[in-house]
Amino acid sequence: IPSDQWLTGKVVGRQPYGAFVRVTSPDGSSEAEGLLHGSDMSDELFQDGAVALEIGQEVRVRVLAVDTDKSQIRFSTRAEKKTGQLGLAAFEGIPSDQWLTGKVVGRQPYGAFVRVTSPDGSSEAEGLLHGSDMSDELFQDGAVALEIGQEVRVRVLAVDTDKSQIRFSTRAEKKTGQLGLAAFEGIPSDQWL
């Protein structure tokens, strides 16, 4: 099924992280159930980190992925993203001291995924906010202290258009270099600081 083809399904289960939806194949020959994860839901269906769908409710979805070995399907209610080199190009020239407001769309033990809009409004992208790039109040005791749907201010650390990846930070830009290290010149190597 092409990723831009929409199917009408019915919510058959809910979990804190998303919903399970049953759809009929386009030719009507079979039915299948799959996961509609919160990070793949439109903002109106996943509000403040909670699923805004009820069991039995009809919902329009498109297929993101099918794993026949595991008998799993993943759905989305978001329009197909135009990412890749064209979509991320708008983020390449952003100065490292410029802050963007984004929204947390996914969480993992190692960090969070944040969706931002480019400063000129021409493009939207999702990228990784790794725990090591979070301020101390957002990554406490090795755990992510962000919730899905939460707004967060980020800076662009790196853009890789070949891999369609963008990396963010919530830490202030470190000012290092020759000026900051000049005070350490001339200190003997056997002197403890």
mmCIF file of C-alpha atoms in Angstrom:
data_model
loop_
_atom_site.group_PDB
_atom_site.id
_atom_site.type_symbol
_atom_site.label_atom_id
_atom_site.label_comp_id
_atom_site.label_asym_id
_atom_site.label_seq_id
_atom_site.Cartn_x
_atom_site.Cartn_y
_atom_site.Cartn_z
ATOM 1 C CA ILE A 1 0.000 0.000 0.000
ATOM 2 C CA PRO A 2 1.534 3.365 -0.932
ATOM 3 C CA SER A 3 2.349 5.591 2.054
ATOM 4 C CA ASP A 4 0.151 8.373 0.658
ATOM 5 C CA GLN A 5 -2.989 6.173 0.483
ATOM 6 C CA TRP A 6 -5.507 6.759 3.283
ATOM 7 C CA LEU A 7 -7.608 3.998 4.855
ATOM 8 C CA THR A 8 -10.554 4.296 7.203
ATOM 9 C CA GLY A 9 -10.113 2.226 10.323
ATOM 10 C CA LYS A 10 -11.705 1.688 13.705
ATOM 11 C CA VAL A 11 -10.001 2.057 17.074
ATOM 12 C CA VAL A 12 -10.034 -1.350 18.784
ATOM 13 C CA GLY A 13 -7.661 -0.678 21.683
ATOM 14 C CA ARG A 14 -5.947 2.089 23.626
ATOM 15 C CA GLN A 15 -2.683 2.313 25.527
ATOM 16 C CA PRO A 16 -0.921 5.323 27.087
ATOM 17 C CA TYR A 17 1.509 5.331 24.132
ATOM 18 C CA GLY A 18 -1.079 5.068 21.319
ATOM 19 C CA ALA A 19 -4.019 3.167 19.897
ATOM 20 C CA PHE A 20 -4.648 -0.028 17.966
ATOM 21 C CA VAL A 21 -6.639 0.369 14.766
ATOM 22 C CA ARG A 22 -8.347 -2.253 12.577
ATOM 23 C CA VAL A 23 -8.438 -1.568 8.827
ATOM 24 C CA THR A 24 -9.671 -3.386 5.751
ATOM 25 C CA SER A 25 -7.280 -3.769 2.818
ATOM 26 C CA PRO A 26 -8.026 -1.510 -0.186
ATOM 27 C CA ASP A 27 -9.329 -4.471 -2.205
ATOM 28 C CA GLY A 28 -11.568 -5.575 0.699
ATOM 29 C CA SER A 29 -9.975 -9.022 0.880
ATOM 30 C CA SER A 30 -8.611 -8.887 4.431
ATOM 31 C CA GLU A 31 -8.554 -7.042 7.743
ATOM 32 C CA ALA A 32 -5.586 -6.264 9.947
ATOM 33 C CA GLU A 33 -4.856 -4.480 13.225
ATOM 34 C CA GLY A 34 -1.889 -2.223 13.752
ATOM 35 C CA LEU A 35 -0.357 0.344 16.064
ATOM 36 C CA LEU A 36 -1.066 4.051 15.766
ATOM 37 C CA HIS A 37 1.701 5.374 18.041
ATOM 38 C CA GLY A 38 1.250 8.743 19.741
ATOM 39 C CA SER A 39 4.255 10.148 17.865
ATOM 40 C CA ASP A 40 2.526 9.255 14.581
ATOM 41 C CA MET A 41 -0.792 10.896 15.510
ATOM 42 C CA SER A 42 -1.836 14.363 14.479
ATOM 43 C CA ASP A 43 -1.676 16.897 17.309
ATOM 44 C CA GLU A 44 -5.461 16.927 17.790
ATOM 45 C CA LEU A 45 -5.477 13.139 18.372
ATOM 46 C CA PHE A 46 -2.561 13.134 20.829
ATOM 47 C CA GLN A 47 -2.934 16.068 23.200
ATOM 48 C CA ASP A 48 -0.752 16.755 26.226
ATOM 49 C CA GLY A 49 0.698 13.262 26.049
ATOM 50 C CA ALA A 50 -2.708 11.546 26.032
ATOM 51 C CA VAL A 51 -4.571 9.643 23.316
ATOM 52 C CA ALA A 52 -7.709 11.564 22.303
ATOM 53 C CA LEU A 53 -9.356 8.569 20.613
ATOM 54 C CA GLU A 54 -12.109 6.313 21.886
ATOM 55 C CA ILE A 55 -12.624 2.607 21.233
ATOM 56 C CA GLY A 56 -15.002 2.220 18.301
ATOM 57 C CA GLN A 57 -14.127 5.633 16.844
ATOM 58 C CA GLU A 58 -13.409 5.792 13.103
ATOM 59 C CA VAL A 59 -10.059 7.275 12.122
ATOM 60 C CA ARG A 60 -8.276 7.874 8.786
ATOM 61 C CA VAL A 61 -4.802 6.358 8.732
ATOM 62 C CA ARG A 62 -2.033 5.622 6.290
ATOM 63 C CA VAL A 63 0.417 2.708 6.490
ATOM 64 C CA LEU A 64 3.920 3.640 7.653
ATOM 65 C CA ALA A 65 5.436 0.171 7.859
ATOM 66 C CA VAL A 66 4.535 -3.507 7.550
ATOM 67 C CA ASP A 67 6.594 -6.259 9.173
ATOM 68 C CA THR A 68 5.229 -9.549 7.840
ATOM 69 C CA ASP A 69 7.683 -11.603 9.954
ATOM 70 C CA LYS A 70 6.258 -10.109 13.160
ATOM 71 C CA SER A 71 2.717 -9.623 11.769
ATOM 72 C CA GLN A 72 2.861 -5.930 12.667
ATOM 73 C CA ILE A 73 1.577 -2.793 10.957
ATOM 74 C CA ARG A 74 2.326 0.780 11.973
ATOM 75 C CA PHE A 75 -0.090 3.580 11.056
ATOM 76 C CA SER A 76 -0.032 7.374 11.028
ATOM 77 C CA THR A 77 -2.685 10.078 10.961
ATOM 78 C CA ARG A 78 -0.133 12.688 9.899
ATOM 79 C CA ALA A 79 0.251 13.767 6.297
ATOM 80 C CA GLU A 80 3.278 12.277 4.606
ATOM 81 C CA LYS A 81 6.353 14.311 5.485
ATOM 82 C CA LYS A 82 8.501 15.644 2.727
ATOM 83 C CA THR A 83 11.873 15.301 4.391
ATOM 84 C CA GLY A 84 15.274 14.381 3.105
ATOM 85 C CA GLN A 85 17.688 16.819 1.543
ATOM 86 C CA LEU A 86 15.023 19.287 0.463
ATOM 87 C CA GLY A 87 13.194 19.348 3.811
ATOM 88 C CA LEU A 88 16.300 19.662 5.982
ATOM 89 C CA ALA A 89 18.055 22.224 3.779
ATOM 90 C CA ALA A 90 16.116 24.988 5.557
ATOM 91 C CA PHE A 91 17.850 24.003 8.810
ATOM 92 C CA GLU A 92 21.439 23.857 7.527
ATOM 93 C CA GLY A 93 22.331 27.533 7.835
ATOM 94 C CA ILE A 94 20.763 28.197 11.222
ATOM 95 C CA PRO A 95 23.334 29.762 13.577
ATOM 96 C CA SER A 96 24.194 27.591 16.584
ATOM 97 C CA ASP A 97 23.041 30.331 18.969
ATOM 98 C CA GLN A 98 19.535 30.601 17.459
ATOM 99 C CA TRP A 99 16.741 29.008 19.486
ATOM 100 C CA LEU A 100 13.695 27.271 17.972
ATOM 101 C CA THR A 101 10.518 26.256 19.767
ATOM 102 C CA GLY A 102 9.626 22.631 19.187
ATOM 103 C CA LYS A 103 7.269 19.982 20.463
ATOM 104 C CA VAL A 104 8.267 16.613 21.910
ATOM 105 C CA VAL A 105 6.808 13.899 19.657
ATOM 106 C CA GLY A 106 8.586 10.836 21.025
ATOM 107 C CA ARG A 107 10.616 9.594 23.999
ATOM 108 C CA GLN A 108 13.283 6.963 24.362
ATOM 109 C CA PRO A 109 15.507 6.095 27.340
ATOM 110 C CA TYR A 110 18.391 7.897 25.609
ATOM 111 C CA GLY A 111 16.527 11.111 24.683
ATOM 112 C CA ALA A 112 13.540 12.644 22.959
ATOM 113 C CA PHE A 113 12.409 13.390 19.426
ATOM 114 C CA VAL A 114 11.378 16.988 18.798
ATOM 115 C CA ARG A 115 9.462 18.510 15.882
ATOM 116 C CA VAL A 116 10.406 22.071 14.872
ATOM 117 C CA THR A 117 9.557 24.492 12.077
ATOM 118 C CA SER A 118 12.345 26.293 10.242
ATOM 119 C CA PRO A 119 12.698 30.016 11.055
ATOM 120 C CA ASP A 120 11.330 30.971 7.628
ATOM 121 C CA GLY A 121 8.338 28.626 8.091
ATOM 122 C CA SER A 122 9.119 26.703 4.900
ATOM 123 C CA SER A 123 9.904 23.330 6.424
ATOM 124 C CA GLU A 124 9.168 21.110 9.403
ATOM 125 C CA ALA A 125 11.517 18.441 10.723
ATOM 126 C CA GLU A 126 11.827 15.958 13.561
ATOM 127 C CA GLY A 127 15.166 15.325 15.160
ATOM 128 C CA LEU A 128 16.920 13.810 18.136
ATOM 129 C CA LEU A 129 17.446 15.635 21.404
ATOM 130 C CA HIS A 130 19.929 13.237 23.017
ATOM 131 C CA GLY A 131 20.147 13.074 26.802
ATOM 132 C CA SER A 132 23.766 14.249 26.664
ATOM 133 C CA ASP A 133 22.587 17.374 24.813
ATOM 134 C CA MET A 134 19.808 18.182 27.305
ATOM 135 C CA SER A 135 20.090 20.677 30.110
ATOM 136 C CA ASP A 136 20.425 19.087 33.549
ATOM 137 C CA GLU A 137 16.796 19.814 34.488
ATOM 138 C CA LEU A 138 15.547 17.924 31.404
ATOM 139 C CA PHE A 139 17.767 14.845 31.881
ATOM 140 C CA GLN A 140 17.809 13.945 35.571
ATOM 141 C CA ASP A 141 19.477 10.875 37.027
ATOM 142 C CA GLY A 142 19.740 9.305 33.556
ATOM 143 C CA ALA A 143 16.028 9.788 32.781
ATOM 144 C CA VAL A 144 14.297 12.059 30.284
ATOM 145 C CA ALA A 145 12.163 14.653 32.130
ATOM 146 C CA LEU A 146 10.120 15.617 29.051
ATOM 147 C CA GLU A 147 6.596 14.566 28.158
ATOM 148 C CA ILE A 148 5.155 13.971 24.693
ATOM 149 C CA GLY A 149 3.401 17.128 23.561
ATOM 150 C CA GLN A 150 5.568 19.377 25.746
ATOM 151 C CA GLU A 151 7.048 22.501 24.146
ATOM 152 C CA VAL A 152 10.823 22.838 24.391
ATOM 153 C CA ARG A 153 13.369 25.395 23.159
ATOM 154 C CA VAL A 154 16.213 23.829 21.166
ATOM 155 C CA ARG A 155 19.262 24.784 19.136
ATOM 156 C CA VAL A 156 20.334 22.934 15.981
ATOM 157 C CA LEU A 157 23.616 21.087 16.612
ATOM 158 C CA ALA A 158 23.965 19.178 13.354
ATOM 159 C CA VAL A 159 22.106 18.497 10.113
ATOM 160 C CA ASP A 160 22.878 15.451 7.955
ATOM 161 C CA THR A 161 20.844 15.717 4.758
ATOM 162 C CA ASP A 162 22.240 12.432 3.406
ATOM 163 C CA LYS A 163 20.823 10.529 6.391
ATOM 164 C CA SER A 164 17.796 12.859 6.806
ATOM 165 C CA GLN A 165 18.811 13.518 10.420
ATOM 166 C CA ILE A 166 18.884 16.594 12.595
ATOM 167 C CA ARG A 167 20.263 16.836 16.131
ATOM 168 C CA PHE A 168 19.205 19.341 18.783
ATOM 169 C CA SER A 169 20.412 20.652 22.143
ATOM 170 C CA THR A 170 18.761 22.482 25.025
ATOM 171 C CA ARG A 171 22.112 23.470 26.498
ATOM 172 C CA ALA A 172 23.452 26.989 26.028
ATOM 173 C CA GLU A 173 26.242 27.229 23.490
ATOM 174 C CA LYS A 174 29.630 26.717 25.124
ATOM 175 C CA LYS A 175 32.085 29.535 24.531
ATOM 176 C CA THR A 176 35.472 27.885 24.393
ATOM 177 C CA GLY A 177 38.495 28.310 22.228
ATOM 178 C CA GLN A 178 41.730 30.234 22.516
ATOM 179 C CA LEU A 179 40.338 33.002 24.690
ATOM 180 C CA GLY A 180 38.966 30.614 27.320
ATOM 181 C CA LEU A 181 42.103 28.462 27.392
ATOM 182 C CA ALA A 182 44.620 31.329 27.490
ATOM 183 C CA ALA A 183 44.465 31.430 31.290
ATOM 184 C CA PHE A 184 45.902 27.901 31.427
ATOM 185 C CA GLU A 185 48.974 28.599 29.299
ATOM 186 C CA GLY A 186 52.263 28.376 31.108
ATOM 187 C CA ILE A 187 51.002 26.170 33.939
ATOM 188 C CA PRO A 188 53.599 23.430 34.573
ATOM 189 C CA SER A 189 52.382 19.900 33.798
ATOM 190 C CA ASP A 190 53.193 18.753 37.345
ATOM 191 C CA GLN A 191 51.020 21.425 38.973
ATOM 192 C CA TRP A 192 47.632 20.264 40.192
ATOM 193 C CA LEU A 193 44.652 22.537 39.720
#
